[in-house]
PDB file of C-alpha atoms and ligand atoms in Angstrom:
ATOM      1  CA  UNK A 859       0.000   0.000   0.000  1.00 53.00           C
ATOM      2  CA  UNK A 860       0.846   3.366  -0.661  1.00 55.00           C
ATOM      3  CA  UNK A 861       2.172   5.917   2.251  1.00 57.00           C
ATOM      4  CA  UNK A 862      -0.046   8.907   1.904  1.00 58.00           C
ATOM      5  CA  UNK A 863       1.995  11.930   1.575  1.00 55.00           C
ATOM      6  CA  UNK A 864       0.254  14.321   4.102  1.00 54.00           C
ATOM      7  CA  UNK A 865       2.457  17.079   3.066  1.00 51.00           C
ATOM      8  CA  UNK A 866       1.388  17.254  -0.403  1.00 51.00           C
ATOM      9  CA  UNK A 867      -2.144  17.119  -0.058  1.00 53.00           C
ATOM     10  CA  UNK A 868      -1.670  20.089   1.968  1.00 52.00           C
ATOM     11  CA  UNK A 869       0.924  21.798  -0.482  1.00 52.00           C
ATOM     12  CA  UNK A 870      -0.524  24.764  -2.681  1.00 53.00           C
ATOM     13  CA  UNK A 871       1.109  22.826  -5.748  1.00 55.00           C
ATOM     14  CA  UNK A 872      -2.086  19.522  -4.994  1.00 53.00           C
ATOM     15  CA  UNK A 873      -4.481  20.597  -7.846  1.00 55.00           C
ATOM     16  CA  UNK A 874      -8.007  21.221  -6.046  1.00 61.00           C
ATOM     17  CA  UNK A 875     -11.080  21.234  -7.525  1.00 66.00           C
ATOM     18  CA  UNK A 876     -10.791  24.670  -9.087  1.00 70.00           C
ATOM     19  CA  UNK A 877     -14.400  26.733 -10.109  1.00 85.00           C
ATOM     20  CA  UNK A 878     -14.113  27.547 -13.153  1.00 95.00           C
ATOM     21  CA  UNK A 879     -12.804  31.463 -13.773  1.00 97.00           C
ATOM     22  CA  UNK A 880     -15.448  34.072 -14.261  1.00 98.00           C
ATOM     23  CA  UNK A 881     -14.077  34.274 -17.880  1.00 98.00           C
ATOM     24  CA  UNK A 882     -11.210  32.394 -19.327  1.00 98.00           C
ATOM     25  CA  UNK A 883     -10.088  33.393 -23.058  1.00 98.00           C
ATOM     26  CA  UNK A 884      -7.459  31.310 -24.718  1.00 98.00           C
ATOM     27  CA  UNK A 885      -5.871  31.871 -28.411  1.00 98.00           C
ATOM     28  CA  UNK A 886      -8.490  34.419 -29.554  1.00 98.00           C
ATOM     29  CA  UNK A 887      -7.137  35.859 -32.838  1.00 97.00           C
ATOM     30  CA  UNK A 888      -9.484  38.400 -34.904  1.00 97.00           C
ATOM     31  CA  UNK A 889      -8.971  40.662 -37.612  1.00 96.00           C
ATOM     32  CA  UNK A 890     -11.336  42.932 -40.263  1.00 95.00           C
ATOM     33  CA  UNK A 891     -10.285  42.589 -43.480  1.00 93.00           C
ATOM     34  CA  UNK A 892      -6.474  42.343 -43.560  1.00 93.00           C
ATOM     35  CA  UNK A 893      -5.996  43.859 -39.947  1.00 93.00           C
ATOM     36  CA  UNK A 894      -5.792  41.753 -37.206  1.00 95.00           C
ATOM     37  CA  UNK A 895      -7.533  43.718 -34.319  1.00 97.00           C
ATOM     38  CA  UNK A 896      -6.389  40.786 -31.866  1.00 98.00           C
ATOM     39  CA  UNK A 897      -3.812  38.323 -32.225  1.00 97.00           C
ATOM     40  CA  UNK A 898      -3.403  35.539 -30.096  1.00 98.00           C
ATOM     41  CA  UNK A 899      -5.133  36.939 -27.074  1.00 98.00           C
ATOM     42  CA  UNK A 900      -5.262  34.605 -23.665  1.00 98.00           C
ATOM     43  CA  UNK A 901      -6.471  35.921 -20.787  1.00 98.00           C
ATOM     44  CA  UNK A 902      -8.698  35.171 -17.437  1.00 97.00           C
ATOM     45  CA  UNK A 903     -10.740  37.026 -14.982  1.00 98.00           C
ATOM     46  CA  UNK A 904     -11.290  35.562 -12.021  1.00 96.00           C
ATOM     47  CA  UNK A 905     -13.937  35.315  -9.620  1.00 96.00           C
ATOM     48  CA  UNK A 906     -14.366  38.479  -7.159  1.00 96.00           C
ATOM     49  CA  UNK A 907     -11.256  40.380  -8.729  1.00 97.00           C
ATOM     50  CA  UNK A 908     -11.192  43.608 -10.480  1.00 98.00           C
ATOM     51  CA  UNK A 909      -9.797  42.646 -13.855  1.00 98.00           C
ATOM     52  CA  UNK A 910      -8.839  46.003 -15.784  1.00 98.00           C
ATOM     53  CA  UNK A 911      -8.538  45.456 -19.588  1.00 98.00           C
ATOM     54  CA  UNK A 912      -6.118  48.140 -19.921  1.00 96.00           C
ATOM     55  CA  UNK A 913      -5.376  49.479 -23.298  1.00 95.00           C
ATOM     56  CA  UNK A 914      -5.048  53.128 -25.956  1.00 94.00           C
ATOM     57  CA  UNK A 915      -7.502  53.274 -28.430  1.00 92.00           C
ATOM     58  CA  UNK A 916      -7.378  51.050 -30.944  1.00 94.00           C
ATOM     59  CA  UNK A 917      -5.935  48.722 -28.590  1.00 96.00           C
ATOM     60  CA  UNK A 918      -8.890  46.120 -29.470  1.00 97.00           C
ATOM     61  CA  UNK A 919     -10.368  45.961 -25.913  1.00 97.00           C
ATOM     62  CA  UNK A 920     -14.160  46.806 -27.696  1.00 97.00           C
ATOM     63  CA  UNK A 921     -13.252  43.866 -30.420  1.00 97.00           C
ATOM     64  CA  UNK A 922     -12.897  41.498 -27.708  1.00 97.00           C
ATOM     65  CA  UNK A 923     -15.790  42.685 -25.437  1.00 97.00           C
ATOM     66  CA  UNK A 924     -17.746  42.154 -28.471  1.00 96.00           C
ATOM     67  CA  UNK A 925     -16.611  38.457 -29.339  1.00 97.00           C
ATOM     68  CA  UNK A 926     -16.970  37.726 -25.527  1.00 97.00           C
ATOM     69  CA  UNK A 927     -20.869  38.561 -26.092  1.00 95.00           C
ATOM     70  CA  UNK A 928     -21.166  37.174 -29.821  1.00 94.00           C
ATOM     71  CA  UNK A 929     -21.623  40.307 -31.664  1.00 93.00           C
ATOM     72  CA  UNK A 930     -18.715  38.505 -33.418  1.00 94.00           C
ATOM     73  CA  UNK A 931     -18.367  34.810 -34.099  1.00 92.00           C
ATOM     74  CA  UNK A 932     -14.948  33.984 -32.303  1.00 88.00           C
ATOM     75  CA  UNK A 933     -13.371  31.850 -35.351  1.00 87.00           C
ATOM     76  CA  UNK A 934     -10.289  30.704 -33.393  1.00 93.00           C
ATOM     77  CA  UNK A 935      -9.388  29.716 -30.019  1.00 96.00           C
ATOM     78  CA  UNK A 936     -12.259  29.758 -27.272  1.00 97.00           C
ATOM     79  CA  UNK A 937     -13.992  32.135 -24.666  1.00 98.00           C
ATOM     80  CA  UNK A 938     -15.379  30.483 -21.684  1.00 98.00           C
ATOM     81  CA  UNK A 939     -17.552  32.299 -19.095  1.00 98.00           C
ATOM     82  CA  UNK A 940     -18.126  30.044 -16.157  1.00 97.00           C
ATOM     83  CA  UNK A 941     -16.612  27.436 -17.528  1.00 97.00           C
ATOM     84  CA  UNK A 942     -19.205  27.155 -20.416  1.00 97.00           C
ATOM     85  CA  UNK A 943     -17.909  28.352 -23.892  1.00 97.00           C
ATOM     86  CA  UNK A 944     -19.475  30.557 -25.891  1.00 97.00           C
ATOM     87  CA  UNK A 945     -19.796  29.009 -29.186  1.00 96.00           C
ATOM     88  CA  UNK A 946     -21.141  25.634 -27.962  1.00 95.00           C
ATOM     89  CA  UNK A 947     -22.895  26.587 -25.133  1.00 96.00           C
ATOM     90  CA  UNK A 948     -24.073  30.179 -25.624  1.00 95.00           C
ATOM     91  CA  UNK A 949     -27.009  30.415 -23.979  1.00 94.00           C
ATOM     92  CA  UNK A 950     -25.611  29.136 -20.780  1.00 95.00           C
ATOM     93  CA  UNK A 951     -22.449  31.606 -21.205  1.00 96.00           C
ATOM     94  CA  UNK A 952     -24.509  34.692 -22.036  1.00 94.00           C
ATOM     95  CA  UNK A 953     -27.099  34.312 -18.836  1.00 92.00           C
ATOM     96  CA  UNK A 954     -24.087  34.389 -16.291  1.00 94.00           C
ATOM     97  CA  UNK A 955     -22.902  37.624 -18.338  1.00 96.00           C
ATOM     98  CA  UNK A 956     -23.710  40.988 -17.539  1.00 95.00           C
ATOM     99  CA  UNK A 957     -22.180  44.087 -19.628  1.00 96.00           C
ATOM    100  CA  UNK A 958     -22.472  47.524 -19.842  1.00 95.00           C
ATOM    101  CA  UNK A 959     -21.220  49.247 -23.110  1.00 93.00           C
ATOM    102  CA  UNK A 960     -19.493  51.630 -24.498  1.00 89.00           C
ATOM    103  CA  UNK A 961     -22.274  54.182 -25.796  1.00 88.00           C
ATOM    104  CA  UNK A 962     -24.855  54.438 -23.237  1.00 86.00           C
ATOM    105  CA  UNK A 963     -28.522  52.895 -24.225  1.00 88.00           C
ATOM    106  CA  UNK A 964     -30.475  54.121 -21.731  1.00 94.00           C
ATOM    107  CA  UNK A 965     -34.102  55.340 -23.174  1.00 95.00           C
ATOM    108  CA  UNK A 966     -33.986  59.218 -21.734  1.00 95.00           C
ATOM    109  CA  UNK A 967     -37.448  59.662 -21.840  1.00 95.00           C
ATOM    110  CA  UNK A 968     -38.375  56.527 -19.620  1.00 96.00           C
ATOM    111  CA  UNK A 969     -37.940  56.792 -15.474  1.00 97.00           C
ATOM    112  CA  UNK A 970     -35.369  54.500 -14.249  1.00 97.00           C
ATOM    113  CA  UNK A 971     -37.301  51.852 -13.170  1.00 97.00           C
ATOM    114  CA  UNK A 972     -39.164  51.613 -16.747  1.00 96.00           C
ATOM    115  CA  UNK A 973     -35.609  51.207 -18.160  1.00 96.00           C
ATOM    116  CA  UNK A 974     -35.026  48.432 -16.128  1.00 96.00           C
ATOM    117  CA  UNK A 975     -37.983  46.537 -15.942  1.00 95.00           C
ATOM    118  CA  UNK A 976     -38.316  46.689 -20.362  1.00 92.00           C
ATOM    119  CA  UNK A 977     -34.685  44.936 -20.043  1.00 89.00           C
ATOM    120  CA  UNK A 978     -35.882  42.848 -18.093  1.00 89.00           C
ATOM    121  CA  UNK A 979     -39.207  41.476 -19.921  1.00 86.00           C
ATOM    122  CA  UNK A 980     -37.004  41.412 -22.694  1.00 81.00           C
ATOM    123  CA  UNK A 981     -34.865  38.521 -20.687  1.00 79.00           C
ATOM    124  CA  UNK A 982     -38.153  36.928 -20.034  1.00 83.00           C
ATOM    125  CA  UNK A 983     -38.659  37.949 -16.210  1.00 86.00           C
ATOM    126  CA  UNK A 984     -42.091  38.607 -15.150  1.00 90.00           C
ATOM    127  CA  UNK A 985     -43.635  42.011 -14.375  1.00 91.00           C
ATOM    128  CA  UNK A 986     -44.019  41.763 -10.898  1.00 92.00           C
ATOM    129  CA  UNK A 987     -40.328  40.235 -10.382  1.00 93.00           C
ATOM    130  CA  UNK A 988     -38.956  42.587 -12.379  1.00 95.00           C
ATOM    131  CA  UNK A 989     -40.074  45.621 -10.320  1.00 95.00           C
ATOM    132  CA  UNK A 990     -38.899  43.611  -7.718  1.00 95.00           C
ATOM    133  CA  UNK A 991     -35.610  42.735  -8.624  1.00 94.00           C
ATOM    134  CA  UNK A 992     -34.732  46.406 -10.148  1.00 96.00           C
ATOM    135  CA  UNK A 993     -35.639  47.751  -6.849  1.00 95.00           C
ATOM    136  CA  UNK A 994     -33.010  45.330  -5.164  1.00 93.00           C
ATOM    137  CA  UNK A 995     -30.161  46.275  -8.205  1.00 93.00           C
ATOM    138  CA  UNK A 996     -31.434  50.417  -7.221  1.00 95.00           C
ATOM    139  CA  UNK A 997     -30.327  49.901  -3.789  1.00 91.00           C
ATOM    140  CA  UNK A 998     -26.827  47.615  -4.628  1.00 87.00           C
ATOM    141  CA  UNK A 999     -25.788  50.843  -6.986  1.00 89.00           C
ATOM    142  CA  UNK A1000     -26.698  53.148  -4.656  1.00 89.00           C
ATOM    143  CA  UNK A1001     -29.861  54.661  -6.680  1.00 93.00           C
ATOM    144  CA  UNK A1002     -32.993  53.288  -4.920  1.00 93.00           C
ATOM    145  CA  UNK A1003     -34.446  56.956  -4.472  1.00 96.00           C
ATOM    146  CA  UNK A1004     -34.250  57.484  -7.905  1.00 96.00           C
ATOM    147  CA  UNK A1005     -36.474  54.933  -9.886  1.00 97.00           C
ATOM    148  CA  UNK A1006     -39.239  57.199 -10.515  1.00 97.00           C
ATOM    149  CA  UNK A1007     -37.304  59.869 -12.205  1.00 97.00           C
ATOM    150  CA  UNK A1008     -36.573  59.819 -15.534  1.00 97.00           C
ATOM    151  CA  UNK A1009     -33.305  58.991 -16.917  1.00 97.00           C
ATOM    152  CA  UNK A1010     -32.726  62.436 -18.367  1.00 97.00           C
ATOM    153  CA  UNK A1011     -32.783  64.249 -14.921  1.00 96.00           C
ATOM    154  CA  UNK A1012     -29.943  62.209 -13.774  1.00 96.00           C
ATOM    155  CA  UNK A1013     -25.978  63.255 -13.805  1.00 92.00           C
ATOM    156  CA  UNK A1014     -23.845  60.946 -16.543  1.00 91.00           C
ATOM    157  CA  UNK A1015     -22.328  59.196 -13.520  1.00 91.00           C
ATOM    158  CA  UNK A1016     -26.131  58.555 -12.235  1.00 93.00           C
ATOM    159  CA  UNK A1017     -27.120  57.222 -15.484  1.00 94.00           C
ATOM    160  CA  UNK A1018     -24.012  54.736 -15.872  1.00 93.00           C
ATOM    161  CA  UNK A1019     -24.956  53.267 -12.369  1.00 93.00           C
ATOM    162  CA  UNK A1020     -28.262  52.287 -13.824  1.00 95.00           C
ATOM    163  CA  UNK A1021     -26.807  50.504 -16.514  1.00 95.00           C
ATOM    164  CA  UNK A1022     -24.707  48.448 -14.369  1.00 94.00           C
ATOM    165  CA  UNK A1023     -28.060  48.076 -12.308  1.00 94.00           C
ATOM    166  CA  UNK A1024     -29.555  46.694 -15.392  1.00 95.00           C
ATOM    167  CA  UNK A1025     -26.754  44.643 -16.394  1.00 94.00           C
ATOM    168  CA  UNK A1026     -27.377  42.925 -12.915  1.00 92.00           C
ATOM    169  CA  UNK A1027     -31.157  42.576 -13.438  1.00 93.00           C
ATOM    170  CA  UNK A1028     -30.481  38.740 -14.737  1.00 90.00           C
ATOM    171  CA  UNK A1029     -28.071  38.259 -11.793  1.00 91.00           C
ATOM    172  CA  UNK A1030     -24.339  37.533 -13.404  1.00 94.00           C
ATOM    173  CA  UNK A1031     -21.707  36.365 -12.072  1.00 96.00           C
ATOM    174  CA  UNK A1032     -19.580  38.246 -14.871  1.00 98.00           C
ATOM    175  CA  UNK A1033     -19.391  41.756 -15.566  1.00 97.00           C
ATOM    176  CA  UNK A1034     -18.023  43.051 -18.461  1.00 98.00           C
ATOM    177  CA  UNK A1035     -17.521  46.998 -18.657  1.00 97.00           C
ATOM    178  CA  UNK A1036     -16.295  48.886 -21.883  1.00 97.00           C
ATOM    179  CA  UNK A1037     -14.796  52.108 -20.630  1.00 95.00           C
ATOM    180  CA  UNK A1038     -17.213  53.105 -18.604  1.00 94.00           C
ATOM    181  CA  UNK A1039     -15.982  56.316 -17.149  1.00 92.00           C
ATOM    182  CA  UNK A1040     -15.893  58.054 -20.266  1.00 88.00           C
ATOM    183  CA  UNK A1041     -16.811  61.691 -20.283  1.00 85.00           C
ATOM    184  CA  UNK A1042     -17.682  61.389 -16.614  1.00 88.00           C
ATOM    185  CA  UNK A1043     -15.819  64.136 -14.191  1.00 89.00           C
ATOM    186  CA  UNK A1044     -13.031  63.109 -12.037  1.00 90.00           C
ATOM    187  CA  UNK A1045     -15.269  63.012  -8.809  1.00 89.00           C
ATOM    188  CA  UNK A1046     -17.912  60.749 -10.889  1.00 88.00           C
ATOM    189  CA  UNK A1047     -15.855  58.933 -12.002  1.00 91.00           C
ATOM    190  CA  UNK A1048     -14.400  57.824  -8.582  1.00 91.00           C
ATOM    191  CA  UNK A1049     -17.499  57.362  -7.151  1.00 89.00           C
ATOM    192  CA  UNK A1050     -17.971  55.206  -9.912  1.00 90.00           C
ATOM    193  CA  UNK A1051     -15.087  52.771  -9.633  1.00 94.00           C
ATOM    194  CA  UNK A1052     -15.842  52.664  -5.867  1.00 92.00           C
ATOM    195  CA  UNK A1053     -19.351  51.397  -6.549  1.00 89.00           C
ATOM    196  CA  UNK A1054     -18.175  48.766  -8.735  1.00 93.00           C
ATOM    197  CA  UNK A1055     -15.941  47.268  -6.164  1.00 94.00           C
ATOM    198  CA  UNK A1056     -17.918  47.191  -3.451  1.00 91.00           C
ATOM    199  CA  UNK A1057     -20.484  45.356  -5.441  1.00 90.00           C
ATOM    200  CA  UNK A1058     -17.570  42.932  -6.168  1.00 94.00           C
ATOM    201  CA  UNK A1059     -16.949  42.755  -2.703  1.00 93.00           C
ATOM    202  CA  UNK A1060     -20.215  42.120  -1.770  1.00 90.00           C
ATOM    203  CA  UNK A1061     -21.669  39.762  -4.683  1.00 89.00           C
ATOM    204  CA  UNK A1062     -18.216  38.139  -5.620  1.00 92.00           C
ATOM    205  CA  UNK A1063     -18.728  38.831  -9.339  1.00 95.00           C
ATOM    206  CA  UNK A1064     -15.922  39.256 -11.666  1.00 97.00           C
ATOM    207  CA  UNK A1065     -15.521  41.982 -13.738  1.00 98.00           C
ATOM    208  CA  UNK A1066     -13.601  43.364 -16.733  1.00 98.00           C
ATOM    209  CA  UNK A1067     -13.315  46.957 -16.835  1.00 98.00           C
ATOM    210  CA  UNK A1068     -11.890  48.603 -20.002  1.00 97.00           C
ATOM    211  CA  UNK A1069      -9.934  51.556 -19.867  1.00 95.00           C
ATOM    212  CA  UNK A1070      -7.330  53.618 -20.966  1.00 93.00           C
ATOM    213  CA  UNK A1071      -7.115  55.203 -18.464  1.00 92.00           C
ATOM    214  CA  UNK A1072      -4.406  54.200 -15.691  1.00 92.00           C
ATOM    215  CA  UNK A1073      -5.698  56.288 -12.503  1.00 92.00           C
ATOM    216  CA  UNK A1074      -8.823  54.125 -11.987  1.00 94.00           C
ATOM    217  CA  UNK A1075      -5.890  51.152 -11.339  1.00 94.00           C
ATOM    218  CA  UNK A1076      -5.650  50.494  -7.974  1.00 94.00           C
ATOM    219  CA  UNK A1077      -2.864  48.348  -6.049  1.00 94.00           C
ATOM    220  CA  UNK A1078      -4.826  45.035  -5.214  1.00 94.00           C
ATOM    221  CA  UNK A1079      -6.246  44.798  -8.939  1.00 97.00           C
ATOM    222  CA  UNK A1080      -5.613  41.945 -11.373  1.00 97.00           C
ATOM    223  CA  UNK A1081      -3.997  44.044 -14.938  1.00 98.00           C
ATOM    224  CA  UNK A1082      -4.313  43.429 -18.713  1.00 98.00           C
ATOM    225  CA  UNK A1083      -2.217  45.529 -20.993  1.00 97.00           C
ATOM    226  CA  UNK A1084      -3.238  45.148 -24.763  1.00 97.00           C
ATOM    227  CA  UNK A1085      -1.582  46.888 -26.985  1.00 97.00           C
ATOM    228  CA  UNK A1086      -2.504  46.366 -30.980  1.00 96.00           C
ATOM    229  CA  UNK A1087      -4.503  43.511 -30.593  1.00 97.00           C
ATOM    230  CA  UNK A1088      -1.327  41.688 -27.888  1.00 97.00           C
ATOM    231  CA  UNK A1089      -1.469  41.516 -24.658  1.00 98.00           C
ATOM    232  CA  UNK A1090       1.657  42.791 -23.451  1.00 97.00           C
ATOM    233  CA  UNK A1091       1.545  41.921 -19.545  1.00 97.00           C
ATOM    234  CA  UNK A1092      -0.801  40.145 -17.610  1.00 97.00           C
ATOM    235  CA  UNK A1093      -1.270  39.223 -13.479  1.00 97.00           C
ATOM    236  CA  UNK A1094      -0.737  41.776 -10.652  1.00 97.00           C
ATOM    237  CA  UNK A1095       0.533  45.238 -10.158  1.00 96.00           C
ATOM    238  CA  UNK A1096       3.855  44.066  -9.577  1.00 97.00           C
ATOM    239  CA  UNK A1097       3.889  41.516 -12.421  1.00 97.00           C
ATOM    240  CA  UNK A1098       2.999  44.287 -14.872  1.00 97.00           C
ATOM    241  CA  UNK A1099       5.930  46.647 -13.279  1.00 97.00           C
ATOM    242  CA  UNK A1100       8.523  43.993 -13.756  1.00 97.00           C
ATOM    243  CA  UNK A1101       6.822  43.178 -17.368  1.00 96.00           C
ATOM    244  CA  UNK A1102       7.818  46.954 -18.187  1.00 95.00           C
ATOM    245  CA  UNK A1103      10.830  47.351 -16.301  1.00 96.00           C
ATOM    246  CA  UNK A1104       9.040  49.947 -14.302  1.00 95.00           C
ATOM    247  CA  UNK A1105       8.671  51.776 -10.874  1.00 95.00           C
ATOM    248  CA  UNK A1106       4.882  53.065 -11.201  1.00 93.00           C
ATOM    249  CA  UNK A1107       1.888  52.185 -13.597  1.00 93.00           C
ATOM    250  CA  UNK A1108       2.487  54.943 -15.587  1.00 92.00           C
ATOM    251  CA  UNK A1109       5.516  54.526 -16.627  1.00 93.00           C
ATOM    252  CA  UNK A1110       4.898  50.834 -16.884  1.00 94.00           C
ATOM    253  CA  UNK A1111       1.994  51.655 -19.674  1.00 94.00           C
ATOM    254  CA  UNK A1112       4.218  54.010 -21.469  1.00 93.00           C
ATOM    255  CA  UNK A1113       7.155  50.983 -21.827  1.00 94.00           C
ATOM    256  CA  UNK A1114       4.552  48.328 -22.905  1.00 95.00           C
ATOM    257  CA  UNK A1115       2.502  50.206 -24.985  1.00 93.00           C
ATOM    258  CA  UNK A1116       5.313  52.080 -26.905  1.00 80.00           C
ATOM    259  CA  UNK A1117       6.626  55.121 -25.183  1.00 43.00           C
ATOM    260  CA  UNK A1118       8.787  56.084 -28.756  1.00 36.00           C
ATOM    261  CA  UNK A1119       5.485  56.524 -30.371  1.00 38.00           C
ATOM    262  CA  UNK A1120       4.042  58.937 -27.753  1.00 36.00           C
ATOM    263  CA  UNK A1121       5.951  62.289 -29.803  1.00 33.00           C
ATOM    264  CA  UNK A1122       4.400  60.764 -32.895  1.00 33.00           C
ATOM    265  CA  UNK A1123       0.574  60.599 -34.187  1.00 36.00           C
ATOM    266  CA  UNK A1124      -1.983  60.168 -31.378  1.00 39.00           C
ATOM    267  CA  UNK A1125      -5.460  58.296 -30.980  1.00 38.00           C
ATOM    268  CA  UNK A1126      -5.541  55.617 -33.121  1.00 38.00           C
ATOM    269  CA  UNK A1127      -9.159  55.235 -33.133  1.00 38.00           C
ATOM    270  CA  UNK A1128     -10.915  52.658 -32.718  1.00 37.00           C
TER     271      UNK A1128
HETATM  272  P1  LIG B 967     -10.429  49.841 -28.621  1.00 56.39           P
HETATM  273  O1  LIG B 967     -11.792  49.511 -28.160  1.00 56.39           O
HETATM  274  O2  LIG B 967      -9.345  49.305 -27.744  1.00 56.39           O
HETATM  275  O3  LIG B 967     -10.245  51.309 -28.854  1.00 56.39           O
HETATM  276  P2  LIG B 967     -11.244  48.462 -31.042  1.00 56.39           P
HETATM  277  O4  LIG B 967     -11.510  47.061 -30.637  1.00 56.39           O
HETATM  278  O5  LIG B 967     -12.399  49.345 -31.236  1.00 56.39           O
HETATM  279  O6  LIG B 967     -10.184  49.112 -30.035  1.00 56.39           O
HETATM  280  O7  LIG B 967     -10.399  48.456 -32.394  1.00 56.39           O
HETATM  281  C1  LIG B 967      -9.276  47.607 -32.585  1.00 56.39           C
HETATM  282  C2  LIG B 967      -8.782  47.757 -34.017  1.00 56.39           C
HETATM  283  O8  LIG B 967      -9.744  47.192 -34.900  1.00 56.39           O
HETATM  284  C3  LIG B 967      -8.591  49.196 -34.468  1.00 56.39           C
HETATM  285  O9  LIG B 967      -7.488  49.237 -35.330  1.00 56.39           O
HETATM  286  C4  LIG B 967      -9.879  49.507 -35.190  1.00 56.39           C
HETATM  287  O10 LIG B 967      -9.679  50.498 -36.156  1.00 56.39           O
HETATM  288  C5  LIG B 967     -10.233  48.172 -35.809  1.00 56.39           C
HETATM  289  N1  LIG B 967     -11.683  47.974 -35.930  1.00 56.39           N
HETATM  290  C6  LIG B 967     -12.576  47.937 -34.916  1.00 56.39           C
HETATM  291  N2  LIG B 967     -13.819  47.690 -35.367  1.00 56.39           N
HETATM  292  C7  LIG B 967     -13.726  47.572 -36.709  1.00 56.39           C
HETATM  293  C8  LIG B 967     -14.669  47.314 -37.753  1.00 56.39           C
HETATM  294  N3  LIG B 967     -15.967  47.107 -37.494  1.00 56.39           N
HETATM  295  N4  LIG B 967     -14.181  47.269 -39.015  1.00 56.39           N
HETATM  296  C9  LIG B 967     -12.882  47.443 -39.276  1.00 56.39           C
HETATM  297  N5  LIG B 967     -11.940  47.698 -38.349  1.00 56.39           N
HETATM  298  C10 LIG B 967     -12.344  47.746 -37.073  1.00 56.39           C
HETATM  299 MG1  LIG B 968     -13.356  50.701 -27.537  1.00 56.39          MG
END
C-alpha cells in the first residue's frame, strides 16, 4: 500500500477542484479585413477580482468585449464564461454575463425603473419580479431613491450606475464593462469605480473593466495591458511593473505600450 503523503495534499502545488474562472479566453485571434484587431489573445478574470482590460484606443479591448458577447463569431481559439464556452454553449455563457457598453442605451425619456424593468421582460422575467428585482439592483448601486425619475434628470455618472443596475437585473456572475468612465468628471468617475468594487466585494462577481485610463488602477487589482490587438503583460501590479521594467503604472503603460510613439501621431481610433 501506498504511504499517503500528508504534506502534499496540503501543499498549494495539490491541484483542487478549481471553479471555473469568471471568464477564461485562450488563443483568440481576430482581424477585419487584412488587420488583425487581436492576435493571439489569452487571458482570465477571475472570480471576485477587479480585472482592468487596460489598453489606448485602438488597442482592441471593444473587439474582444464584443466576441466575448457574440456580436462577433470567435473563429479561433475559445472564450469560456463560467466554464461554459461561448460558441457551444451560448445560452448558458450569455445568462451568467452581464455588460455595460461603451455608448450608453439608456431610453432618456423613460424613469429609471421603466428602463429596467423593459430589459428585463425582454430577458423573459415577469412584471411583478422585475419591479422587484430592479428595486433590489437600485439599492446595490446606490440609486434606490431614484427609480421614478426619468433617466434624463440624472448626472452621466447617475445614469451609468443604472446601466450596471440593469446589467445585474439577470443576476451575473460576470461583468463586463467597456470604458465606462468616459466623459464622466473626475469626482464621478471615482465614485464610480468605488461602486463597482464594493459590489464585487459584496456579490463576488468578476468583472472586466476597459480603460485607458491608468488612474482608476488600484494596487490590489488583477492588470491586462493590450496593446494592438497583444497583450503585453498580464497578473498583478507588480507583475505588470517587472513586465515593463518599471517603478509606477504609468511609466509601466508608457514601456509596454510604446513610449517612442508617444511624440508621434496620437489616438488611433478605434
Ligand atoms: P479599442 O476599443 O481598444 O479602442 P477596437 O476594438 O475598437 O479598439 O479596435 C481595434 C482595431 O480594430 C482598431 O485598429 C480599429 O480600427 C479596428 N476595428 C474595430 N472595429 C472595426 C470594424 N468594425 N471594421 C474594421 N476595423 C475595425
Ligand atoms: Mg473601444
Amino acid at each position: 500500500m501506498m504511504p499517503i503523503d500528508l504534506a502534499a495534499i496540503a501543499s498549494p502545488e495539490t491541484p483542487a477542484v478549481d471553479p471555473a474562472p469568471a471568464l477564461a479566453i485562450d488563443g483568440v485571434t481576430h482581424a477585419f479585413g487584412a488587420r488583425k484587431a487581436l492576435d493571439d489573445v489569452s487571458l482570465t478574470v477571475p472570480r471576485g477580482s477587479f480585472t482592468a482590460l487596460l489598453g489606448p484606443n485602438g488597442a482592441g479591448k471593444t473587439t474582444l468585449f464584443s466576441l466575448v458577447t457574440r456580436l462577433y463569431d470567435n473563429r479561433s481559439g475559445s472564450i469560456r464564461v463560467l466554464g461554459h464556452d461561448v460558441r457551444r454553449e451560448p445560452a448558458a455563457a450569455l445568462s451568467r454575463l452581464g455588460v455595460v457598453f461603451q455608448a450608453r442605451t439608456l431610453d432618456l425619456d423613460l424613469t429609471v425603473m421603466q428602463n429596467l424593468v423593459y430589459h428585463a421582460t425582454l430577458h423573459g422575467i415577469g412584471f411583478r419580479r422585475a419591479r422587484a428585482r430592479a428595486l433590489e439592483v437600485l439599492e446595490s448601486v446606490g440609486l434606490a431613491d431614484r427609480a421614478k425619475d426619468k433617466v434624463r434628470q440624472l448626472s452621466g455618472g447617475q445614469m451609468r450606475r443604472v446601466e450596471i443596475a440593469r446589467a445585474l437585473m439577470h443576476g451575473p456572475e460576470l461583468l463586463l464593462l467597456d470604458e465606462p468612465t468616459v466623459g464622466l468628471d473626475i469626482g464621478s468617475r471615482a465614485a464610480l469605480l468605488a461602486e463597482v468594487r464594493r459590489l464585487i466585494a459584496r456579490e463576488g462577481i468578476g468583472v472586466l473593466w476597459a480603460t485607458h485610463i491608468i488612474e482608476e488602477i488600484e494596487a490590489s487589482d488583477r492588470i491586462v495591458v493590450l496593446h494592438k490587438g497583444r497583450i503585453q503583460a498580464q497578473g498583478s501590479l507588480p507583475d505588470v511593473l517587472a513586465a515593463g521594467h518599471a517603478a509606477d503604472i504609468s511609466a509601466a503603460f508608457l514601456a509596454l505600450t510604446g513610449a517612442a510613439e508617444a511624440s508621434g501621431p496620437r489616438g488611433e481610433e478605434g
